[in-house]
DNA sequence: TTGTATGCGTTATCAT
DNA sequence: ATGATAACGCATACAA
């Protein structure tokens, strides 16, 4: 256990060899100006001395970090980690590093993370805003300064933003109509905070499907929450007091599964008594009994798309004028939680 | 959409106010040397100009980044994200930033990430090595240079390392003995690569439990793989050709669940025909039918412990001489996948 | 309490 | 093809 050694610098290499430090720098950057044999000598010596470039100095000098930041609500969520995988793949191809951060659904952390990323002069940021984020000032400031900031999954309404999202309206419309086709007449909707455009869109899709099928809207059937596990229990309890309810469209899987568990324990059968459709296609949903019909979102694709747009903005190859929206297509995954064989289905 | 503006520096503030830039620097760092009213003026102006400290310059100058790196195999894994939560909490208290990275279980990425972290001069690194990592050279070099590098979950055998782990031997012993008590006589073990000490320990625990209970060891019952989903299917297929098998101890939940699914589809009942114990307590395991008996690891606690030790090493308050191991206690979570009511249980 | 001068390690712009 | 020098933005030792 040696004591912490001082790191070798290009000056150490230059002194050891008699070359000037700028020659060393150029050689280490594989500049075409430097003779091959010189490069070889310098590279060897640098290995010998255990040289490792100080990125801080380099970034400070060049004013480029070749690094982007990503802020997601929670890295553990399947959808988030898919998006991250897509981003990392794209970034790798472009030679960029990625700093992953989680806001844990709080604005406070979101602000702090954004500040830290910018203090570290990342070249751009991709963000899925937190559930608490209703005021966009902290984002708008940076956006107005011309900083490459791009939103995915949860769109942001401020001017001049690029949003990469899935078609939440259509997905929810399809999900709800699927329940209706399965014979459901009294469909509850587990909604997230309607302060988020995302959840407003899902709610609108639900309503549109009911309207189109001449099913009266009932405000008592909209349960708004943060869609945590406990909210599923609360939702299930409310449902038990509404015996006519025969279907649930939940804006995420976690809450749907939690509700199904509670209902099963309390003598309700899924899908026979109540059918369920979730959202997100968490791995858990395929494995729960009954497996959950849900919406699959192309997370990996979204990550690739969002980062590729961000890189265009960073490189200046994309002119950003006014709002831009890229919409990806979600997919309804039909499973057992809606496998009723009811009369209406064959009509 | 304004064009990218140049960021304000302490010099801009100093010029605007007539103070020297070092006064500005001190004021922004809330130095006690600076008069309160001066501080106030400088702070106001800095806000007006939208000043934001350039961390790169600051870090370069001070040779301290107040940042640690964490490398985990996959951020999506429940256990990993629990550890990260613990690390982030501890780091927040100490005023450190955390850079999260995933090796995706490959040495290549692991090396690259470690290099990037060190090029960015993080103050220390916490790592759970990848499954492929059998050669520790890339880690040993840094360790030998006195760099604060600390291992968690998957211990590292190189000299002078601190490892924060759970008692994998005991957990596996308990898991296996639990199966034995439930009447299992022919117990298969799904093992990870035995090149990892972690999986060797789990395998040893399994063997020790069999030996203690006078159950002959059978090498055909050890299925070694990378414990992916597909390995569960392969394992299940092998089991179908071994009709005497009545129990499985799997070194992770994913593989166990995948195997249970396959067996169920092929007419085997769990736990009646074959009982299962997994490892990791993934959320999915509570939700699968039958729910999976498994080992819960205190991830959050491990994260707090590991980071707290790392900070001691960074601060120099901990003398690191020779190997150190911190062992946390896992917990057997008994669920339906081992709920046999067999004769032997009541003996 | 504030100012002056210097350097962290790198790269870019000159010059040779 | 290589060298000399300045500058990126900040923090600190020293001076006043």
XYZ file of C-alpha atoms (C1' of nucleotides) in Angstrom:
726
model
C 0.000 0.000 0.000
C 1.951 2.916 -1.309
C 0.914 6.409 -0.463
C -1.057 8.265 -3.098
C 1.355 9.106 -5.884
C 1.279 12.302 -7.847
C 0.005 11.689 -11.322
C 2.340 12.094 -14.269
C 1.648 15.005 -16.623
C 2.685 15.786 -20.147
C 5.454 17.885 -18.615
C 6.875 14.858 -16.867
C 6.952 13.067 -20.169
C 8.435 16.037 -21.961
C 11.179 16.425 -19.357
C 11.976 12.728 -19.428
C 12.380 12.757 -23.194
C 13.583 16.230 -24.030
C 10.557 16.944 -26.193
C 8.457 19.997 -25.649
C 5.201 19.462 -23.829
C 3.169 20.596 -26.803
C 4.811 17.908 -28.874
C 3.867 15.426 -26.212
C 0.314 16.719 -26.172
C 0.034 16.448 -29.911
C 1.537 12.976 -29.932
C -0.885 11.771 -27.296
C -3.727 13.181 -29.373
C -2.357 11.332 -32.374
C -1.863 14.540 -34.325
C -0.796 14.030 -37.954
C 1.822 16.732 -37.439
C 3.978 14.482 -35.315
C 6.428 11.981 -36.750
C 5.490 8.358 -36.221
C 8.697 7.449 -34.450
C 8.277 10.394 -32.089
C 4.774 9.249 -31.334
C 6.008 5.794 -30.552
C 8.665 7.067 -28.165
C 6.236 9.353 -26.386
C 3.550 6.716 -26.146
C 5.985 4.284 -24.627
C 7.233 6.718 -22.065
C 3.708 7.729 -21.184
C 2.837 4.124 -20.440
C 5.994 3.721 -18.442
C 5.109 6.692 -16.289
C 1.499 5.577 -15.964
C 0.359 8.767 -17.589
C -3.350 9.394 -17.788
C -4.806 12.487 -19.381
C -6.373 14.942 -16.966
C -9.776 15.389 -18.510
C -10.532 18.365 -16.317
C -7.688 20.381 -17.760
C -8.452 19.246 -21.240
C -12.115 20.101 -20.955
C -11.345 23.458 -19.417
C -8.999 24.326 -22.176
C -11.121 23.120 -25.094
C -14.423 24.201 -23.636
C -15.857 20.886 -24.794
C -16.558 18.026 -22.442
C -17.751 15.375 -24.867
C -20.174 14.477 -22.117
C -23.926 14.630 -21.892
C -26.133 14.361 -18.832
C -29.315 12.343 -18.473
C -31.852 12.935 -15.735
C -34.534 10.325 -15.197
C -36.973 9.944 -12.312
C -35.587 6.545 -11.251
C -32.902 4.444 -12.847
C -34.505 1.263 -11.511
C -37.573 1.620 -13.680
C -37.484 -0.666 -16.643
C -38.553 2.002 -19.091
C -35.900 4.431 -17.812
C -33.097 1.944 -18.049
C -34.160 1.041 -21.577
C -33.985 4.669 -22.582
C -30.584 4.959 -20.939
C -29.373 1.913 -22.842
C -30.398 3.594 -26.078
C -28.712 6.825 -25.116
C -25.507 5.095 -24.078
C -25.312 3.176 -27.317
C -25.763 6.292 -29.409
C -23.342 8.259 -27.244
C -20.727 5.569 -27.511
C -20.855 5.769 -31.287
C -20.376 9.529 -31.108
C -17.545 9.248 -28.594
C -19.471 10.903 -25.809
C -19.615 10.009 -22.144
C -22.949 9.869 -20.347
C -23.649 10.950 -16.792
C -26.758 9.272 -15.428
C -28.759 10.974 -12.679
C -32.052 10.226 -10.933
C -34.346 12.945 -9.643
C -36.353 10.524 -7.504
C -39.395 12.444 -8.754
C -38.540 15.602 -6.798
C -37.969 19.077 -8.249
C -35.409 19.814 -5.606
C -33.114 17.049 -6.721
C -33.871 17.799 -10.329
C -32.694 21.372 -9.925
C -29.612 20.355 -8.029
C -28.651 17.733 -10.583
C -29.165 20.105 -13.464
C -26.983 22.695 -11.751
C -24.267 20.156 -11.093
C -24.329 18.928 -14.666
C -24.052 22.463 -15.968
C -21.363 23.389 -13.486
C -19.462 20.492 -14.971
C -20.119 21.960 -18.388
C -21.761 18.962 -20.001
C -22.425 19.623 -23.665
C -26.126 18.840 -23.400
C -28.809 17.324 -21.211
C -31.632 14.878 -21.794
C -34.349 14.977 -19.199
C -37.576 13.263 -18.238
C -38.949 15.761 -15.747
C -40.040 14.740 -12.264
C -43.667 14.352 -11.228
C -43.357 17.439 -9.081
C -42.116 19.622 -11.886
C -44.921 22.039 -12.678
C -42.837 25.177 -12.760
C -40.296 25.172 -15.541
C -38.242 28.219 -14.590
C -35.090 26.298 -13.803
C -35.307 24.605 -17.180
C -36.407 27.652 -19.126
C -33.392 29.683 -18.015
C -30.952 27.239 -19.448
C -33.043 26.702 -22.543
C -33.121 30.437 -23.162
C -29.366 30.625 -22.889
C -29.264 28.342 -25.896
C -28.135 25.333 -23.932
C -28.947 22.025 -25.645
C -31.686 20.671 -23.421
C -34.069 18.086 -24.722
C -37.070 16.406 -23.155
C -38.190 12.834 -23.485
C -41.110 10.762 -22.253
C -42.580 13.583 -20.219
C -43.013 16.526 -22.552
C -42.395 20.053 -21.468
C -44.653 22.877 -22.555
C -42.165 25.723 -22.594
C -41.443 27.432 -25.841
C -38.848 26.249 -28.285
C -38.480 22.810 -26.744
C -37.880 19.544 -28.468
C -39.885 16.693 -26.984
C -39.420 13.039 -27.778
C -42.459 11.148 -26.588
C -44.712 8.257 -27.350
C -48.276 8.804 -28.441
C -49.780 8.653 -24.977
C -53.184 9.692 -26.188
C -53.413 6.943 -28.746
C -51.968 4.319 -26.411
C -54.539 5.176 -23.773
C -57.313 5.317 -26.306
C -56.388 1.852 -27.543
C -56.021 0.491 -24.035
C -59.419 1.773 -22.990
C -61.118 0.664 -26.150
C -59.596 -2.768 -25.667
C -61.336 -2.936 -22.286
C -64.587 -1.794 -23.865
C -64.367 -4.494 -26.524
C -63.868 -6.996 -23.776
C -67.255 -5.926 -22.443
C -66.285 -3.452 -19.717
C -68.848 -0.726 -19.134
C -67.656 0.900 -15.932
C -64.002 1.615 -16.300
C -61.884 3.227 -13.615
C -58.775 5.185 -14.567
C -55.735 5.340 -12.294
C -54.198 8.640 -13.319
C -50.910 10.278 -12.411
C -50.706 13.965 -11.461
C -52.589 15.872 -14.143
C -50.075 18.656 -13.761
C -47.963 16.555 -16.104
C -48.864 16.719 -19.774
C -48.077 13.021 -19.970
C -50.859 12.047 -17.599
C -53.250 14.565 -19.069
C -52.735 12.896 -22.424
C -53.359 9.451 -21.022
C -56.487 10.712 -19.304
C -57.673 12.342 -22.530
C -57.151 9.100 -24.433
C -59.226 7.250 -21.844
C -62.026 9.806 -22.087
C -61.999 9.861 -25.859
C -62.404 6.092 -26.009
C -65.367 6.206 -23.659
C -66.959 9.016 -25.588
C -66.508 7.344 -28.908
C -68.212 4.256 -27.536
C -71.052 6.227 -25.951
C -70.074 5.344 -22.439
C -70.883 8.147 -20.012
C -67.928 9.759 -18.275
C -67.930 9.475 -14.518
C -65.559 11.658 -12.530
C -65.770 9.272 -9.620
C -63.947 6.793 -11.763
C -60.822 8.933 -12.055
C -58.388 8.186 -9.245
C -55.489 10.610 -9.292
C -52.310 9.802 -7.370
C -48.537 9.550 -7.728
C -49.023 5.983 -8.866
C -46.962 4.367 -6.162
C -47.585 0.881 -4.872
C -49.733 2.105 -2.007
C -51.934 4.000 -4.425
C -52.886 0.676 -5.950
C -54.149 -0.508 -2.583
C -56.092 2.699 -2.067
C -57.524 2.395 -5.554
C -58.549 -1.205 -4.969
C -60.300 -0.254 -1.756
C -62.294 2.404 -3.558
C -63.171 -0.097 -6.253
C -64.534 -2.512 -3.668
C -67.033 0.179 -2.730
C -68.063 0.554 -6.364
C -69.427 -2.894 -7.214
C -70.372 -1.959 -10.762
C -66.754 -1.378 -11.790
C -65.627 -4.035 -14.244
C -62.457 -2.584 -15.725
C -59.405 -0.532 -14.816
C -57.052 1.373 -17.052
C -54.013 2.290 -14.974
C -51.419 4.831 -16.098
C -48.692 2.507 -14.842
C -48.114 -1.168 -14.141
C -46.934 -0.876 -10.564
C -50.209 0.522 -9.342
C -52.231 -1.881 -11.456
C -50.440 -4.895 -10.028
C -50.694 -3.643 -6.500
C -54.434 -3.134 -6.969
C -54.897 -6.550 -8.542
C -53.101 -8.163 -5.633
C -55.370 -6.438 -3.159
C -58.505 -7.293 -5.090
C -57.488 -10.938 -5.414
C -56.976 -11.130 -1.672
C -60.436 -9.686 -1.200
C -62.270 -12.174 -3.341
C -62.401 -10.371 -6.662
C -61.274 -12.242 -9.750
C -59.164 -10.691 -12.457
C -60.140 -10.610 -15.275
C -63.535 -12.250 -14.692
C -64.869 -9.602 -12.292
C -62.563 -6.766 -13.227
C -60.255 -6.525 -16.199
C -57.004 -4.564 -16.018
C -54.785 -2.728 -18.441
C -51.535 -1.159 -17.257
C -48.880 1.038 -18.805
C -45.081 0.617 -19.170
C -44.685 -3.101 -19.652
C -42.555 -3.668 -16.575
C -40.942 -7.122 -16.555
C -43.025 -7.895 -13.501
C -46.210 -7.595 -15.512
C -45.449 -10.569 -17.688
C -44.848 -12.673 -14.637
C -47.720 -11.710 -12.382
C -50.714 -14.026 -12.365
C -52.805 -13.083 -14.238
C -50.265 -11.517 -16.556
C -51.051 -7.880 -17.155
C -52.209 -6.425 -20.441
C -50.160 -3.271 -20.837
C -48.636 -0.681 -23.124
C -45.120 -1.290 -24.304
C -43.092 1.833 -24.961
C -40.056 1.663 -27.236
C -37.637 2.931 -24.611
C -34.431 1.945 -26.331
C -35.627 3.552 -29.530
C -36.623 6.678 -27.655
C -33.172 6.885 -26.116
C -31.518 6.609 -29.500
C -33.850 9.149 -31.053
C -33.553 11.673 -28.235
C -29.781 11.486 -28.041
C -29.367 11.640 -31.767
C -31.431 14.848 -31.854
C -29.413 16.210 -28.966
C -26.158 15.539 -30.753
C -27.458 17.323 -33.826
C -28.235 20.293 -31.641
C -24.812 20.154 -30.014
C -23.076 19.867 -33.361
C -25.162 22.686 -34.721
C -26.343 20.542 -37.594
C -29.936 20.995 -36.541
C -31.586 24.377 -36.590
C -33.961 24.544 -33.626
C -36.768 26.932 -34.319
C -39.962 26.693 -32.335
C -41.337 23.577 -30.725
C -40.498 20.208 -32.134
C -42.097 16.924 -31.216
C -41.022 13.463 -32.180
C -43.670 10.861 -31.525
C -42.921 7.177 -31.254
C -45.524 4.442 -31.413
C -46.447 2.443 -28.341
C -47.851 -1.057 -28.566
C -50.683 -2.748 -26.715
C -49.504 -6.051 -25.257
C -52.550 -8.218 -24.667
C -52.276 -10.670 -21.812
C -54.453 -12.543 -19.338
C -55.735 -9.622 -17.296
C -58.148 -8.814 -20.115
C -58.813 -12.309 -21.400
C -62.514 -12.342 -20.646
C -64.645 -14.447 -22.924
C -67.738 -12.364 -22.730
C -70.708 -12.141 -25.004
C -69.950 -8.653 -26.140
C -66.604 -9.722 -27.460
C -68.183 -11.845 -30.143
C -70.801 -9.328 -31.138
C -34.022 30.883 -29.031
C -30.918 32.915 -28.428
C -27.579 31.691 -29.628
C -25.402 30.012 -27.039
C -24.151 32.741 -24.718
C -20.725 32.829 -23.191
C -20.877 32.013 -19.510
C -20.031 34.684 -16.971
C -16.829 34.201 -14.966
C -15.573 35.653 -11.725
C -13.671 38.142 -13.852
C -16.881 39.442 -15.377
C -18.230 39.992 -11.906
C -15.020 41.607 -10.716
C -14.953 43.984 -13.673
C -18.591 44.885 -13.249
C -18.064 45.749 -9.598
C -14.493 46.943 -9.388
C -13.537 44.219 -6.940
C -10.621 41.985 -7.615
C -11.439 38.544 -8.931
C -9.943 36.867 -5.898
C -12.314 38.831 -3.716
C -15.135 37.606 -5.895
C -13.864 34.046 -5.675
C -13.681 34.245 -1.900
C -17.086 35.831 -1.618
C -18.667 33.139 -3.743
C -17.034 30.558 -1.536
C -18.461 32.321 1.489
C -15.021 32.962 2.936
C -15.044 34.494 6.427
C -12.414 36.968 5.257
C -14.866 38.910 3.160
C -17.122 41.609 4.596
C -20.781 40.725 4.663
C -21.880 43.680 2.624
C -19.272 42.882 -0.020
C -20.532 39.348 -0.164
C -24.048 40.565 -0.652
C -23.087 42.859 -3.518
C -21.080 40.181 -5.222
C -23.768 37.562 -4.786
C -26.363 39.853 -6.263
C -24.262 40.700 -9.264
C -23.427 37.046 -9.799
C -27.108 36.218 -9.947
C -27.741 39.119 -12.268
C -25.098 37.870 -14.656
C -26.306 34.294 -14.368
C -22.940 33.267 -13.019
C -22.358 29.609 -12.438
C -19.094 28.267 -11.117
C -17.016 26.330 -13.590
C -16.445 23.120 -11.670
C -13.796 21.989 -14.099
C -11.570 24.942 -13.318
C -12.268 24.669 -9.631
C -11.500 20.986 -9.533
C -8.360 21.417 -11.579
C -7.119 24.092 -9.253
C -7.924 22.372 -5.971
C -7.107 18.884 -7.134
C -10.275 17.717 -5.372
C -13.437 16.847 -7.227
C -15.794 16.060 -4.373
C -17.083 13.365 -6.641
C -17.034 9.597 -6.385
C -17.749 7.037 -9.053
C -19.855 3.909 -8.734
C -19.675 1.026 -11.163
C -22.386 -1.604 -11.018
C -23.177 -4.368 -13.494
C -26.654 -3.025 -14.299
C -28.486 -0.084 -12.818
C -31.849 -1.727 -13.528
C -31.271 -4.478 -11.011
C -33.154 -3.950 -7.818
C -30.211 -4.765 -5.612
C -27.914 -2.406 -7.519
C -30.297 0.488 -7.360
C -30.758 -0.074 -3.624
C -27.022 0.097 -3.116
C -26.887 3.246 -5.219
C -29.640 4.804 -3.129
C -27.583 4.150 -0.008
C -24.459 5.578 -1.587
C -26.253 8.685 -2.807
C -27.727 9.366 0.593
C -24.374 9.083 2.318
C -22.666 11.123 -0.379
C -25.249 13.848 -0.129
C -24.545 14.188 3.577
C -20.852 14.509 2.869
C -21.399 16.990 0.051
C -20.149 14.650 -2.637
C -21.519 14.076 -6.112
C -21.932 10.552 -7.413
C -21.348 9.360 -10.959
C -23.245 6.164 -11.686
C -21.971 3.770 -14.332
C -22.983 0.322 -15.535
C -20.498 -2.222 -16.835
C -23.226 -4.408 -18.351
C -21.198 -7.324 -16.983
C -18.318 -6.848 -19.418
C -14.668 -6.213 -18.502
C -14.236 -4.046 -21.542
C -16.795 -1.513 -20.417
C -15.600 -1.833 -16.830
C -12.076 -0.848 -17.837
C -13.275 2.002 -19.991
C -15.527 3.368 -17.268
C -12.813 3.145 -14.665
C -10.409 4.994 -16.957
C -12.964 7.696 -17.656
C -13.713 8.136 -13.967
C -10.043 8.445 -13.177
C -9.379 10.753 -16.095
C -12.022 12.928 -14.523
C -10.137 12.657 -11.258
C -12.931 11.359 -9.065
C -11.830 11.129 -5.448
C -12.709 7.473 -5.138
C -14.550 4.586 -6.734
C -16.949 1.953 -5.477
C -17.242 -1.082 -7.682
C -19.138 -4.326 -7.988
C -17.014 -6.094 -10.562
C -18.489 -7.590 -13.718
C -19.076 -11.288 -14.197
C -16.283 -11.387 -16.741
C -13.734 -9.859 -14.419
C -11.288 -12.618 -13.584
C -8.131 -10.655 -14.146
C -7.719 -7.783 -11.744
C -4.783 -5.984 -13.319
C -6.743 -2.896 -14.283
C -7.974 -2.600 -10.723
C -4.739 -3.537 -9.049
C -2.791 -0.781 -10.791
C -4.992 1.918 -9.395
C -5.171 0.271 -6.004
C -1.390 0.129 -5.849
C -1.145 3.800 -6.636
C -3.032 4.394 -3.437
C -6.244 5.348 -5.138
C -9.321 4.867 -2.927
C -11.003 1.918 -4.605
C -13.447 -0.178 -2.678
C -15.377 -3.290 -3.605
C -18.904 -4.241 -2.705
C -21.155 -7.228 -3.253
C -18.659 -9.034 -5.424
C -15.464 -9.246 -3.436
C -12.071 -8.911 -5.009
C -9.188 -11.082 -3.990
C -6.317 -8.715 -4.632
C -4.173 -7.640 -1.745
C -5.007 -4.717 0.443
C -8.605 -4.438 -0.677
C -11.604 -3.509 1.335
C -14.651 -5.594 0.494
C -18.176 -4.903 1.671
C -20.246 -8.004 1.144
C -23.063 -10.036 2.548
C -22.459 -13.435 4.023
C -23.087 -15.358 0.834
C -21.955 -18.624 2.351
C -24.377 -18.426 5.233
C -27.237 -17.201 3.069
C -26.768 -20.114 0.699
C -26.360 -22.546 3.539
C -29.629 -21.346 5.060
C -31.415 -21.377 1.728
C -30.331 -24.920 1.001
C -31.074 -26.173 4.463
C -34.515 -24.614 4.206
C -35.140 -26.760 1.124
C -33.871 -29.818 2.967
C -36.198 -29.166 5.868
C -39.030 -28.932 3.401
C -38.204 -32.480 2.399
C -36.057 -31.960 -0.666
C -33.465 -34.657 -1.266
C -32.235 -33.970 -4.755
C -31.403 -30.326 -4.961
C -30.103 -28.645 -8.076
C -27.979 -25.513 -7.787
C -28.059 -22.796 -10.444
C -24.632 -21.246 -10.021
C -23.054 -18.173 -11.560
C -19.527 -18.240 -12.974
C -17.313 -19.796 -10.317
C -14.565 -17.460 -11.392
C -16.325 -14.991 -9.104
C -15.714 -15.407 -5.396
C -19.343 -14.479 -4.844
C -20.661 -17.509 -6.691
C -18.018 -19.778 -5.235
C -19.243 -18.775 -1.801
C -22.864 -19.462 -2.674
C -21.887 -22.816 -4.096
C -19.870 -23.619 -0.987
C -22.847 -22.758 1.205
C -25.023 -25.094 -0.823
C -22.522 -27.895 -0.527
C -21.999 -27.395 3.165
C -25.718 -27.653 3.835
C -25.961 -30.890 1.890
C -22.941 -32.332 3.658
C -24.199 -31.381 7.074
C -27.459 -33.156 6.321
C -25.766 -36.232 4.892
C -27.041 -35.679 1.420
C -24.582 -36.886 -1.204
C -23.144 -34.247 -3.494
C -23.904 -34.713 -7.150
C -21.935 -32.714 -9.678
C -24.674 -33.209 -12.228
C -26.843 -31.046 -10.049
C -24.629 -27.998 -10.445
C -25.670 -25.896 -13.444
C -23.210 -23.125 -14.066
C -24.187 -20.177 -16.267
C -24.328 -16.404 -16.392
C -27.723 -16.614 -14.769
C -29.640 -14.866 -17.504
C -33.265 -15.532 -18.279
C -32.437 -18.053 -20.965
C -30.296 -19.996 -18.514
C -33.435 -20.636 -16.512
C -35.035 -22.278 -19.503
C -31.938 -24.380 -20.139
C -31.852 -25.329 -16.473
C -35.508 -26.303 -16.508
C -34.994 -28.488 -19.542
C -32.160 -30.304 -17.831
C -34.329 -30.761 -14.764
C -37.082 -32.344 -16.827
C -34.570 -35.032 -17.749
C -33.769 -35.602 -14.085
C -37.116 -36.736 -12.647
C -35.741 -37.241 -9.143
C -34.983 -33.535 -8.679
C -37.317 -32.018 -6.085
C -35.635 -28.730 -5.230
C -33.636 -25.898 -6.760
C -31.422 -23.350 -5.116
C -30.728 -20.620 -7.660
C -28.019 -18.005 -7.194
C -30.421 -15.386 -8.528
C -34.153 -14.764 -8.845
C -34.280 -14.082 -12.565
C -33.096 -17.542 -13.487
C -35.261 -19.180 -10.856
C -38.403 -17.495 -12.138
C -37.592 -18.235 -15.730
C -37.097 -21.900 -14.827
C -40.314 -22.032 -12.807
C -42.234 -20.589 -15.735
C -40.865 -23.221 -18.058
C -41.527 -26.049 -15.644
C -45.090 -24.871 -15.042
C -45.752 -24.850 -18.761
C -44.433 -28.370 -18.945
C -46.665 -29.838 -16.290
C -44.465 -29.589 -13.233
C -45.910 -28.033 -10.096
C -43.994 -25.644 -7.889
C -43.597 -26.218 -5.006
C -45.349 -29.617 -4.928
C -43.053 -31.332 -7.422
C -40.089 -29.018 -7.176
C -39.434 -26.354 -4.559
C -37.436 -23.235 -5.418
C -35.271 -20.780 -3.538
C -33.813 -17.771 -5.318
C -31.387 -15.007 -4.423
C -31.696 -11.201 -4.509
C -35.330 -10.612 -3.643
C -36.243 -8.877 -6.877
C -39.640 -7.172 -6.693
C -40.826 -9.596 -9.320
C -40.309 -12.499 -6.963
C -42.994 -11.363 -4.562
C -45.450 -11.088 -7.393
C -44.814 -14.255 -9.344
C -47.149 -17.157 -8.698
C -46.031 -19.011 -6.708
C -44.162 -16.256 -4.932
C -40.476 -17.069 -4.681
C -38.652 -17.840 -1.478
C -35.436 -15.886 -1.723
C -32.555 -14.152 0.009
C -32.930 -10.500 0.786
C -29.722 -8.508 0.789
C -29.523 -5.209 2.623
C -28.565 -3.171 -0.433
C -29.262 0.245 0.965
C -27.279 -0.585 4.075
C -24.446 -1.923 1.967
C -24.366 1.288 -0.025
C -24.181 3.379 3.117
C -21.499 1.182 4.623
C -19.351 1.023 1.507
C -19.489 4.730 0.837
C -18.840 5.614 4.434
C -15.691 3.476 4.390
C -14.667 5.049 1.102
C -15.039 8.527 2.543
C -12.901 7.572 5.499
C -10.256 6.400 3.090
C -10.526 9.596 1.048
C -10.357 11.758 4.143
C -7.419 9.758 5.401
C -9.182 9.054 8.677
C -8.949 5.353 8.040
C -5.615 3.594 7.850
C -5.896 0.880 5.254
C -3.493 -1.914 5.997
C -4.065 -5.301 4.454
C -7.379 -6.772 3.511
C -10.521 -5.646 5.210
C -13.932 -7.230 4.929
C -17.228 -5.927 6.171
C -19.933 -8.546 6.197
C -23.616 -7.710 6.276
C -26.352 -10.169 7.106
C -28.749 -11.406 4.463
C -32.227 -12.646 5.302
C -34.197 -15.637 4.069
C -37.642 -14.557 2.876
C -39.923 -17.563 2.954
C -42.708 -17.586 0.395
C -44.909 -20.008 -1.515
C -42.287 -21.624 -3.713
C -41.163 -23.689 -0.712
C -44.498 -24.082 1.044
C -44.687 -27.850 0.758
C -46.590 -29.622 3.463
C -44.636 -32.792 3.420
C -44.256 -35.487 5.991
C -40.631 -34.801 6.614
C -41.400 -31.256 7.593
C -43.244 -32.347 10.709
C -40.668 -34.896 11.741
C -10.598 43.066 4.660
C -8.903 43.332 -0.078
C -5.379 43.063 -3.929
C -1.411 40.780 -6.590
C 0.645 37.057 -8.609
C 0.953 32.377 -9.704
C -0.192 27.775 -11.144
C -3.391 23.574 -11.785
C -2.648 20.481 -16.891
C -4.004 21.008 -21.104
C -4.434 22.808 -25.920
C -4.093 26.453 -29.492
C -1.624 29.966 -31.828
C 2.162 31.511 -33.071
C 6.862 31.031 -34.624
C 10.936 28.228 -36.203
C 7.985 18.407 -37.525
C 8.834 20.707 -33.222
C 9.228 24.612 -29.780
C 7.749 28.716 -27.110
C 4.063 30.942 -25.009
C -0.428 32.124 -23.700
C -4.874 31.099 -22.022
C -9.010 28.327 -20.162
C -11.459 29.808 -14.924
C -10.499 29.286 -10.562
C -8.239 29.303 -5.783
C -4.517 30.376 -2.804
C -0.023 32.031 -0.798
C 1.612 36.184 0.023
C 1.515 41.091 0.327
C -0.745 45.417 1.661
